[in-house]
Coordinates of C-alpha atoms in Angstrom, one line a residue:
M23 CA -82.3 -187.9 -62.4
Y24 CA -83.8 -185.7 -64.9
D25 CA -85.5 -181.9 -64.8
V26 CA -88.6 -182.6 -67.4
L27 CA -89.2 -185.6 -68.8
I28 CA -91.9 -185.6 -72.1
I29 CA -93.9 -188.5 -73.4
G30 CA -94.4 -188.0 -76.7
C31 CA -92.4 -186.4 -79.8
G32 CA -95.2 -185.1 -82.2
I33 CA -95.5 -181.6 -82.6
S34 CA -96.3 -180.7 -79.0
G35 CA -93.4 -182.7 -77.3
A36 CA -91.3 -181.3 -79.9
A37 CA -92.1 -178.4 -78.9
A38 CA -91.9 -178.4 -75.5
A39 CA -88.3 -180.0 -75.6
F40 CA -87.6 -177.2 -77.8
E41 CA -88.9 -174.5 -75.4
L42 CA -87.1 -176.3 -72.3
S43 CA -84.0 -176.5 -74.2
K44 CA -83.4 -173.1 -74.0
Y45 CA -82.9 -173.6 -70.1
R46 CA -80.1 -174.8 -68.2
L47 CA -82.1 -178.5 -67.3
K48 CA -81.7 -181.9 -68.3
V49 CA -84.4 -183.0 -70.8
A50 CA -85.8 -186.4 -72.3
V51 CA -88.2 -187.2 -74.6
L52 CA -89.5 -190.4 -74.6
E53 CA -91.4 -191.5 -78.2
K54 CA -92.9 -194.7 -78.5
E55 CA -92.1 -195.2 -82.4
N56 CA -88.9 -195.6 -84.4
D57 CA -88.8 -191.7 -85.7
V58 CA -90.5 -188.4 -84.2
S59 CA -93.5 -187.0 -86.0
T60 CA -95.5 -190.5 -86.8
G61 CA -98.5 -189.5 -85.7
T62 CA -101.2 -186.7 -86.2
T63 CA -98.1 -184.6 -86.9
K64 CA -97.5 -186.5 -90.2
A65 CA -100.8 -186.5 -91.6
N66 CA -102.9 -183.4 -91.6
S67 CA -103.7 -180.3 -93.5
A68 CA -100.5 -178.6 -92.8
I69 CA -102.4 -174.8 -92.2
L70 CA -101.1 -172.8 -89.8
H71 CA -104.1 -170.8 -88.8
A72 CA -104.9 -167.5 -88.6
G73 CA -107.0 -168.2 -85.3
Y74 CA -110.5 -167.2 -86.3
D75 CA -112.2 -170.1 -85.2
P76 CA -111.6 -170.5 -81.6
E77 CA -113.9 -169.6 -79.0
P78 CA -112.6 -165.8 -77.0
G79 CA -111.0 -166.4 -73.9
T80 CA -110.2 -170.4 -74.5
L81 CA -106.2 -171.8 -74.6
M82 CA -107.1 -172.4 -78.3
A83 CA -107.8 -168.6 -79.3
R84 CA -105.0 -167.2 -77.0
L85 CA -102.1 -170.0 -77.9
N86 CA -103.2 -170.1 -82.1
V87 CA -102.6 -166.3 -82.6
R88 CA -99.4 -166.6 -80.8
G89 CA -98.0 -169.7 -82.0
S90 CA -99.2 -168.9 -85.7
A91 CA -97.1 -165.6 -85.1
L92 CA -94.2 -167.5 -83.7
A93 CA -93.8 -169.6 -86.6
R94 CA -93.3 -166.9 -88.7
T95 CA -89.7 -166.8 -87.3
L96 CA -89.1 -169.9 -86.0
C97 CA -89.7 -171.4 -89.7
P98 CA -86.6 -169.6 -91.3
A99 CA -84.8 -169.6 -88.3
L100 CA -85.0 -173.6 -88.5
D101 CA -85.1 -173.9 -92.0
V102 CA -88.6 -175.2 -92.0
P103 CA -90.7 -174.6 -95.4
Y104 CA -93.0 -171.7 -94.4
R105 CA -95.5 -170.2 -97.2
P106 CA -97.4 -167.0 -95.9
C107 CA -100.2 -167.5 -98.9
G108 CA -103.6 -166.4 -96.2
S109 CA -107.1 -168.2 -96.3
L110 CA -110.6 -167.7 -97.4
V111 CA -113.6 -169.2 -95.6
L112 CA -116.4 -169.8 -98.2
G113 CA -120.2 -169.0 -98.0
F114 CA -122.7 -170.4 -99.9
S115 CA -126.2 -169.1 -98.5
E116 CA -127.5 -166.0 -96.4
A117 CA -127.0 -168.7 -92.8
D118 CA -123.4 -168.9 -94.1
R119 CA -123.3 -164.8 -94.5
A120 CA -124.2 -164.8 -91.1
A121 CA -121.5 -167.8 -89.7
L122 CA -118.9 -165.4 -91.8
Q123 CA -119.9 -162.6 -89.6
A124 CA -119.6 -164.5 -86.2
L125 CA -116.4 -166.1 -87.6
W126 CA -115.2 -162.0 -88.0
Q127 CA -116.2 -160.9 -85.0
R128 CA -114.5 -164.0 -82.9
G129 CA -111.1 -163.3 -84.9
R130 CA -111.2 -159.6 -84.1
A131 CA -112.1 -160.7 -80.2
N132 CA -109.1 -163.5 -80.4
G133 CA -106.6 -160.2 -81.9
V134 CA -106.2 -161.7 -85.6
P135 CA -105.3 -159.4 -87.9
G136 CA -106.2 -157.9 -91.2
L137 CA -109.1 -160.0 -91.5
A138 CA -112.1 -159.3 -94.0
L139 CA -115.3 -159.8 -95.2
L140 CA -116.0 -159.9 -99.2
T141 CA -118.3 -160.6 -101.8
G142 CA -118.3 -163.8 -103.6
D143 CA -117.3 -161.5 -106.6
Q144 CA -114.5 -160.1 -104.2
A145 CA -113.3 -163.6 -103.5
R146 CA -113.6 -165.0 -107.4
A147 CA -111.1 -161.6 -107.9
L148 CA -108.8 -163.3 -105.6
E149 CA -109.0 -167.3 -106.3
G150 CA -110.3 -167.6 -109.9
G151 CA -111.3 -171.0 -109.7
L152 CA -114.0 -170.5 -107.2
S153 CA -117.6 -171.8 -107.6
P154 CA -119.9 -169.7 -109.4
S155 CA -122.0 -170.6 -106.4
V156 CA -119.4 -168.7 -103.5
T157 CA -121.9 -165.8 -102.2
C158 CA -119.4 -164.3 -99.4
A159 CA -116.3 -165.2 -98.0
L160 CA -114.2 -164.6 -94.8
H161 CA -110.6 -163.4 -95.6
A162 CA -107.4 -163.7 -93.4
P163 CA -104.2 -162.7 -94.7
T164 CA -102.1 -164.3 -91.8
A165 CA -102.8 -167.8 -92.3
A166 CA -100.1 -169.9 -93.9
V167 CA -98.7 -173.5 -94.8
T168 CA -95.8 -175.6 -93.3
S169 CA -94.4 -178.9 -93.6
P170 CA -95.5 -180.3 -90.3
W171 CA -93.2 -183.4 -89.8
E172 CA -90.2 -180.8 -91.1
Y173 CA -91.3 -178.4 -88.3
C174 CA -91.5 -180.9 -85.8
L175 CA -88.1 -182.5 -86.8
A176 CA -86.7 -179.2 -86.3
L177 CA -88.2 -178.4 -83.2
A178 CA -87.0 -182.0 -81.9
E179 CA -83.4 -181.6 -83.7
T180 CA -82.5 -178.4 -82.4
A181 CA -83.4 -179.6 -78.8
V182 CA -81.2 -181.9 -79.4
R183 CA -78.4 -179.6 -80.1
N184 CA -79.0 -177.7 -77.2
G185 CA -78.5 -180.8 -74.8
A186 CA -82.1 -182.7 -74.6
E187 CA -82.0 -186.3 -75.0
V188 CA -84.5 -188.1 -77.5
Y189 CA -85.3 -191.8 -77.2
L190 CA -87.4 -193.8 -79.3
D191 CA -88.6 -197.1 -79.5
A192 CA -89.2 -195.7 -76.1
G193 CA -93.2 -196.5 -75.3
V194 CA -94.4 -196.1 -71.7
D195 CA -96.0 -199.0 -69.4
A196 CA -95.9 -197.7 -65.9
I197 CA -95.5 -194.3 -64.3
A198 CA -95.0 -194.3 -60.6
K199 CA -94.5 -190.9 -57.9
T200 CA -91.8 -191.2 -55.7
P201 CA -90.4 -188.5 -52.9
G202 CA -88.3 -186.9 -55.4
G203 CA -90.6 -186.9 -58.9
W204 CA -91.8 -189.4 -60.9
R205 CA -90.5 -192.6 -62.4
V206 CA -91.3 -193.9 -65.5
S207 CA -90.7 -197.4 -66.8
G208 CA -90.9 -198.7 -70.4
R209 CA -89.0 -200.6 -73.4
R210 CA -86.0 -198.3 -72.6
G211 CA -85.7 -198.8 -69.2
V212 CA -86.4 -196.9 -66.2
F213 CA -86.3 -193.0 -66.0
E214 CA -86.2 -190.9 -63.1
S215 CA -87.6 -187.4 -63.5
R216 CA -89.0 -184.2 -61.0
F217 CA -91.6 -183.4 -64.0
V218 CA -93.4 -185.2 -66.6
I219 CA -95.2 -184.1 -69.6
N220 CA -97.9 -186.0 -71.1
A221 CA -97.9 -185.3 -75.0
A222 CA -98.7 -188.7 -75.9
G223 CA -101.5 -187.4 -79.0
V224 CA -104.0 -190.2 -79.1
F225 CA -103.2 -192.1 -76.3
A226 CA -102.8 -189.3 -73.8
D227 CA -105.6 -190.4 -71.4
R228 CA -103.8 -193.9 -71.0
I229 CA -100.7 -192.1 -70.1
H230 CA -102.6 -190.0 -67.7
D231 CA -104.5 -192.7 -65.9
L232 CA -101.0 -194.6 -65.2
A233 CA -100.0 -191.3 -63.2
A234 CA -103.5 -189.7 -61.8
P235 CA -106.8 -190.4 -61.5
H236 CA -109.1 -190.5 -64.6
A237 CA -109.8 -187.0 -65.8
Y238 CA -111.0 -187.1 -69.7
A239 CA -111.0 -189.3 -72.8
I240 CA -109.6 -188.9 -76.1
H241 CA -111.6 -189.5 -78.9
P242 CA -109.6 -190.2 -81.8
S243 CA -111.3 -188.5 -85.3
R244 CA -110.1 -189.8 -88.7
G245 CA -109.2 -187.5 -91.2
Q246 CA -108.9 -188.5 -94.9
Y247 CA -106.6 -186.9 -97.8
F248 CA -106.3 -186.8 -101.4
L249 CA -102.5 -185.7 -102.1
L250 CA -102.5 -184.4 -106.0
D251 CA -99.3 -183.7 -108.2
K252 CA -97.6 -180.3 -109.0
A253 CA -99.6 -180.2 -112.0
E254 CA -102.4 -179.1 -109.6
G255 CA -100.3 -177.1 -107.6
D256 CA -101.7 -173.7 -108.6
R257 CA -105.3 -175.0 -108.5
V258 CA -105.6 -172.4 -105.8
G259 CA -103.2 -169.7 -104.2
R260 CA -104.8 -169.6 -100.6
V261 CA -106.3 -172.2 -98.3
I262 CA -109.9 -172.8 -99.4
F263 CA -112.4 -173.6 -96.2
Q264 CA -116.0 -174.0 -95.9
C265 CA -118.0 -172.7 -93.6
P266 CA -117.1 -175.2 -89.8
G267 CA -119.4 -177.4 -88.4
P268 CA -119.7 -179.7 -85.5
A269 CA -117.2 -181.8 -87.3
G270 CA -114.3 -179.5 -87.6
K271 CA -113.0 -176.8 -90.0
G272 CA -114.3 -179.2 -93.1
V273 CA -112.9 -180.4 -96.2
L274 CA -110.2 -177.5 -97.2
V275 CA -108.2 -177.6 -100.5
A276 CA -105.0 -175.6 -100.3
P277 CA -101.5 -175.3 -102.3
T278 CA -98.6 -177.1 -100.1
V279 CA -95.0 -175.9 -99.6
H280 CA -93.8 -178.4 -101.9
G281 CA -96.0 -177.2 -105.0
N282 CA -98.8 -180.0 -104.6
L283 CA -102.0 -179.4 -103.6
I284 CA -104.2 -181.1 -100.8
V285 CA -107.5 -181.5 -100.5
G286 CA -109.4 -183.1 -97.2
P287 CA -110.2 -184.0 -94.8
N288 CA -113.3 -185.6 -93.7
A289 CA -114.0 -186.5 -90.0
E290 CA -115.2 -189.9 -88.9
P291 CA -114.9 -191.7 -85.5
V292 CA -112.0 -194.6 -84.9
E293 CA -110.3 -196.4 -82.7
G294 CA -106.9 -196.1 -81.8
E295 CA -104.8 -194.6 -84.9
D296 CA -106.7 -196.4 -87.3
T297 CA -105.8 -194.4 -90.6
A298 CA -107.1 -196.8 -93.2
T299 CA -108.6 -195.0 -96.3
T300 CA -111.9 -195.9 -97.5
A301 CA -114.0 -195.2 -101.0
D302 CA -116.7 -193.5 -99.2
G303 CA -114.5 -191.1 -97.0
L304 CA -112.8 -190.3 -100.2
R305 CA -116.1 -189.7 -102.3
Y306 CA -117.0 -187.4 -99.5
V307 CA -113.9 -185.6 -99.7
R308 CA -113.9 -185.2 -103.4
E309 CA -117.5 -184.2 -103.8
T310 CA -117.1 -181.3 -100.9
A311 CA -114.3 -180.1 -102.0
E312 CA -115.7 -179.3 -105.4
K313 CA -118.4 -177.4 -104.2
S314 CA -115.9 -175.0 -103.6
V315 CA -113.6 -175.7 -106.4
P316 CA -115.1 -177.3 -109.0
A317 CA -112.3 -177.5 -111.8
I318 CA -110.1 -179.8 -109.5
D319 CA -108.2 -182.6 -111.3
F320 CA -108.5 -185.6 -109.1
R321 CA -107.0 -187.7 -111.7
Q322 CA -103.5 -186.1 -111.0
S323 CA -104.1 -187.6 -107.4
I324 CA -100.7 -189.2 -106.1
R325 CA -101.6 -190.7 -103.0
N326 CA -104.2 -190.8 -100.6
F327 CA -103.5 -190.8 -96.7
A328 CA -105.2 -190.0 -93.6
G329 CA -104.5 -188.9 -90.1
V330 CA -106.4 -189.2 -86.6
R331 CA -106.7 -186.2 -84.7
A332 CA -106.7 -186.5 -80.5
H333 CA -110.3 -184.8 -79.9
A334 CA -110.8 -184.6 -76.0
D335 CA -113.7 -184.3 -73.6
G336 CA -114.6 -180.6 -73.8
D337 CA -113.8 -177.8 -76.6
D338 CA -110.2 -176.9 -75.7
F339 CA -106.7 -178.1 -75.3
I340 CA -105.9 -179.6 -71.8
I341 CA -102.7 -178.0 -70.5
G342 CA -102.2 -178.1 -67.0
E343 CA -101.1 -180.4 -63.9
A344 CA -102.9 -183.2 -63.2
A345 CA -105.3 -183.3 -60.3
G346 CA -103.7 -185.5 -57.6
A347 CA -100.2 -185.8 -59.5
P348 CA -98.1 -182.7 -58.6
G349 CA -95.1 -182.5 -61.0
F350 CA -97.2 -184.6 -63.6
F351 CA -98.2 -181.9 -66.6
D352 CA -101.2 -183.1 -69.4
L353 CA -100.6 -181.3 -73.2
A354 CA -103.6 -183.5 -74.1
G355 CA -106.4 -183.1 -76.3
I356 CA -104.2 -181.3 -79.4
C357 CA -106.3 -181.2 -82.1
S358 CA -106.5 -178.3 -84.7
P359 CA -105.2 -175.6 -84.5
G360 CA -102.5 -177.6 -82.6
L361 CA -99.5 -177.4 -85.2
S362 CA -100.5 -173.6 -85.4
A363 CA -100.2 -173.7 -81.5
A364 CA -97.6 -175.6 -80.9
P365 CA -94.4 -173.3 -79.8
A366 CA -97.3 -171.3 -78.0
M367 CA -98.5 -174.2 -75.9
A368 CA -94.4 -174.8 -75.2
E369 CA -94.3 -171.2 -73.8
Y370 CA -97.5 -171.4 -71.4
L371 CA -96.6 -174.9 -70.5
V372 CA -92.9 -173.9 -68.8
E373 CA -94.5 -170.9 -67.5
L374 CA -96.3 -173.2 -65.6
L375 CA -93.4 -175.3 -64.6
G376 CA -91.7 -172.4 -63.3
E377 CA -94.9 -171.7 -61.0
K378 CA -94.3 -175.5 -59.7
G379 CA -90.9 -174.8 -58.9
L380 CA -88.8 -175.8 -62.1
E381 CA -85.8 -173.3 -62.0
L382 CA -85.2 -171.5 -65.3
E383 CA -82.2 -170.5 -65.9
K384 CA -81.5 -169.4 -69.3
K385 CA -78.6 -170.6 -71.5
A386 CA -76.6 -167.8 -73.0
D387 CA -75.3 -170.0 -75.8
F388 CA -78.3 -171.8 -77.0
I389 CA -78.5 -172.5 -80.9
C390 CA -81.5 -171.4 -82.2
Q391 CA -80.3 -172.0 -86.3
R392 CA -80.4 -174.8 -88.5
R393 CA -80.1 -175.5 -92.0
R394 CA -79.7 -178.0 -94.2
I395 CA -78.8 -178.4 -98.1
R396 CA -81.9 -178.7 -100.4
F397 CA -79.6 -179.5 -103.8
H398 CA -82.5 -178.9 -106.2
E399 CA -83.1 -175.2 -104.9
L400 CA -79.6 -174.2 -105.6
D401 CA -78.2 -172.3 -108.8
G402 CA -75.9 -174.2 -111.3
A403 CA -72.6 -172.7 -110.3
E404 CA -73.8 -173.3 -106.5
K405 CA -74.4 -177.2 -107.5
A406 CA -70.9 -177.5 -109.3
A407 CA -69.1 -175.9 -106.0
L408 CA -71.0 -178.6 -103.9
V409 CA -70.1 -181.6 -106.3
E410 CA -66.9 -180.5 -106.5
Q411 CA -66.4 -180.4 -102.6
N412 CA -68.3 -183.6 -101.9
P413 CA -69.4 -185.9 -105.4
A414 CA -72.2 -187.5 -103.2
Y415 CA -74.1 -184.5 -103.7
G416 CA -74.2 -185.1 -107.6
R417 CA -75.3 -188.6 -107.6
I418 CA -79.3 -187.8 -108.0
I419 CA -81.2 -190.8 -106.0
C420 CA -85.0 -189.6 -106.6
R421 CA -85.2 -188.0 -110.0
C422 CA -88.7 -187.1 -109.4
E423 CA -87.8 -184.3 -106.6
T424 CA -84.0 -184.0 -107.3
I425 CA -83.0 -185.1 -104.4
S426 CA -79.3 -186.3 -104.5
E427 CA -77.3 -189.3 -102.2
G428 CA -75.6 -186.2 -100.4
E429 CA -78.5 -185.0 -98.9
I430 CA -79.8 -188.4 -97.6
L431 CA -76.8 -189.0 -96.2
D432 CA -76.8 -185.6 -94.5
A433 CA -80.2 -187.0 -92.8
L434 CA -78.7 -190.2 -91.9
H435 CA -76.1 -188.8 -89.7
S436 CA -78.3 -185.7 -88.4
P437 CA -79.0 -185.5 -84.8
I438 CA -82.4 -187.9 -85.0
P439 CA -81.0 -190.2 -87.5
P440 CA -83.9 -191.8 -89.9
R441 CA -84.4 -195.5 -89.1
S442 CA -87.0 -196.1 -92.1
V443 CA -87.6 -195.5 -95.8
D444 CA -90.5 -192.9 -94.8
A445 CA -88.3 -191.6 -92.1
V446 CA -85.4 -190.1 -94.8
K447 CA -88.6 -189.3 -97.2
R448 CA -89.7 -186.6 -94.1
R449 CA -86.3 -185.4 -93.5
C450 CA -85.2 -184.7 -97.4
G451 CA -88.0 -185.8 -99.7
P452 CA -87.2 -189.1 -102.0
G453 CA -90.4 -190.7 -102.4
M454 CA -92.3 -187.5 -102.2
G455 CA -92.8 -187.1 -106.3
R456 CA -95.4 -188.6 -109.0
C457 CA -94.0 -191.9 -108.7
Q458 CA -93.8 -192.0 -104.9
G459 CA -90.8 -193.8 -104.4
G460 CA -90.7 -196.5 -107.4
F461 CA -87.9 -195.5 -108.4
C462 CA -85.6 -194.1 -105.4
G463 CA -87.4 -197.0 -103.1
P464 CA -84.5 -199.3 -103.4
R465 CA -82.1 -196.7 -103.7
V466 CA -82.5 -195.6 -100.4
V467 CA -82.8 -199.2 -99.3
E468 CA -79.6 -199.7 -99.9
L469 CA -78.1 -196.4 -98.5
L470 CA -79.8 -197.2 -95.0
C471 CA -78.3 -200.6 -95.7
R472 CA -75.1 -199.3 -95.9
E473 CA -74.8 -196.2 -93.2
L474 CA -76.6 -198.2 -90.5
G475 CA -75.4 -201.4 -91.1
L476 CA -78.3 -203.4 -91.4
S477 CA -79.4 -206.3 -93.9
P478 CA -82.4 -205.8 -96.7
E479 CA -84.7 -207.5 -94.8
Q480 CA -84.3 -205.3 -91.5
I481 CA -85.4 -202.1 -93.3
V482 CA -88.5 -200.6 -92.8
Q483 CA -91.0 -199.1 -94.9
D484 CA -92.2 -196.6 -92.0
R485 CA -93.1 -198.0 -88.5
A486 CA -91.7 -201.2 -86.9
G487 CA -93.5 -204.1 -88.3
T488 CA -93.2 -202.9 -92.1
Q489 CA -90.7 -204.9 -93.6
M490 CA -90.6 -204.6 -97.2
L491 CA -88.0 -207.3 -98.2
F492 CA -88.0 -210.8 -96.2
E493 CA -85.3 -213.2 -98.4
E494 CA -83.7 -213.6 -101.7
T495 CA -85.5 -215.3 -104.3
K496 CA -83.8 -217.9 -106.9
G497 CA -82.7 -215.0 -109.2
G498 CA -80.9 -213.2 -106.8
G499 CA -83.8 -210.1 -106.3
A500 CA -85.9 -210.5 -103.0
H501 CA -89.1 -211.5 -102.6
V502 CA -91.3 -208.6 -101.4

């Protein structure tokens, strides 16, 4: 019998597991995919928002500001890339000026520090690449960027190090009330728990309906992006937004923590997890972004991708005990600013669990430190010493990003080992460079086979069913 069972291990579920692992509790996470962070969390804008956008008094407003503040200490403690770059919201008309004034007032009500309204010239003094058409801007110096999948993984790994259990390939089929709590059944068997947390992202409404009367619907919204080479990484130094509209915060231009430039997203309704990119969607993203930063060189694009956001009925997060289902808690409708709010959402949820009878005895030996080796960040003497200690760090697998075999082996023997080529990429970076895995991909496959005891035909690119190799050819190579 578990104390708390969490369904879903995106950023929301991982943060809940991390927060609960601070207490003397038996906690488990069920993730339907073969890795954590495979849904919305791995494919978003990577922004830790300042908090001026949510309506004052909402959970979004309260938890955004608190979550972004927590990230300033959590990311360094857990060795997650974090860049406090600030943001600008651009205006191009008198109507936009009024909208920016409203955002400034909203941000002040939400407790966002340092907000300032700027003229177009003042904005261009901060960011020389902005369009001459910009007439006004809102500056939010507390905004930041991170690596969302690394953030999620760090929270989940730390939870495991503190005693939580993570089950992958653990889709849920049925949930039933029991005298002592809940029985959750699925691909990995039957789990009994006193409390259940539904953090299932775009499928949260379906999971909710297995346990409680229907209360809300999730409306998936797809956003498409360009990821540009590091040659464009200094095009802007801050996150550049346009005035938000009914579809969300709109198309942004932003630096990434890895030195690239990200541009997007649009917003379009889809069914389920449809992450296809389209010519029309990408054209819209490009044309809209050029209104903010005209000189972006889209010839430097190295990847297009899309992510799906979990919009729910209403304009706020859904966090709390489900009506008619005591002990079953929703953590649903977590669209933007969900990444920003995640650690604060977890704090709030644990408070609610405590009010419903979960005993919260803090651990004296809680581990809140995590470190990993990034070979390319070391100086020459540090690299030499590391290679002498372990020659695997001297064998470079990914030339674009200077990722060593030692780093990949570290990932393969981590608390939540990767099972796919993309899962290795999310942990330590091979395949993130300009060639997008063209050189290092086969070498990563070799290491996965060697360390996991698998054949090449069993290695997947990402999720289950994405096999890369199928049979040997006559020449002794592989048929792709």
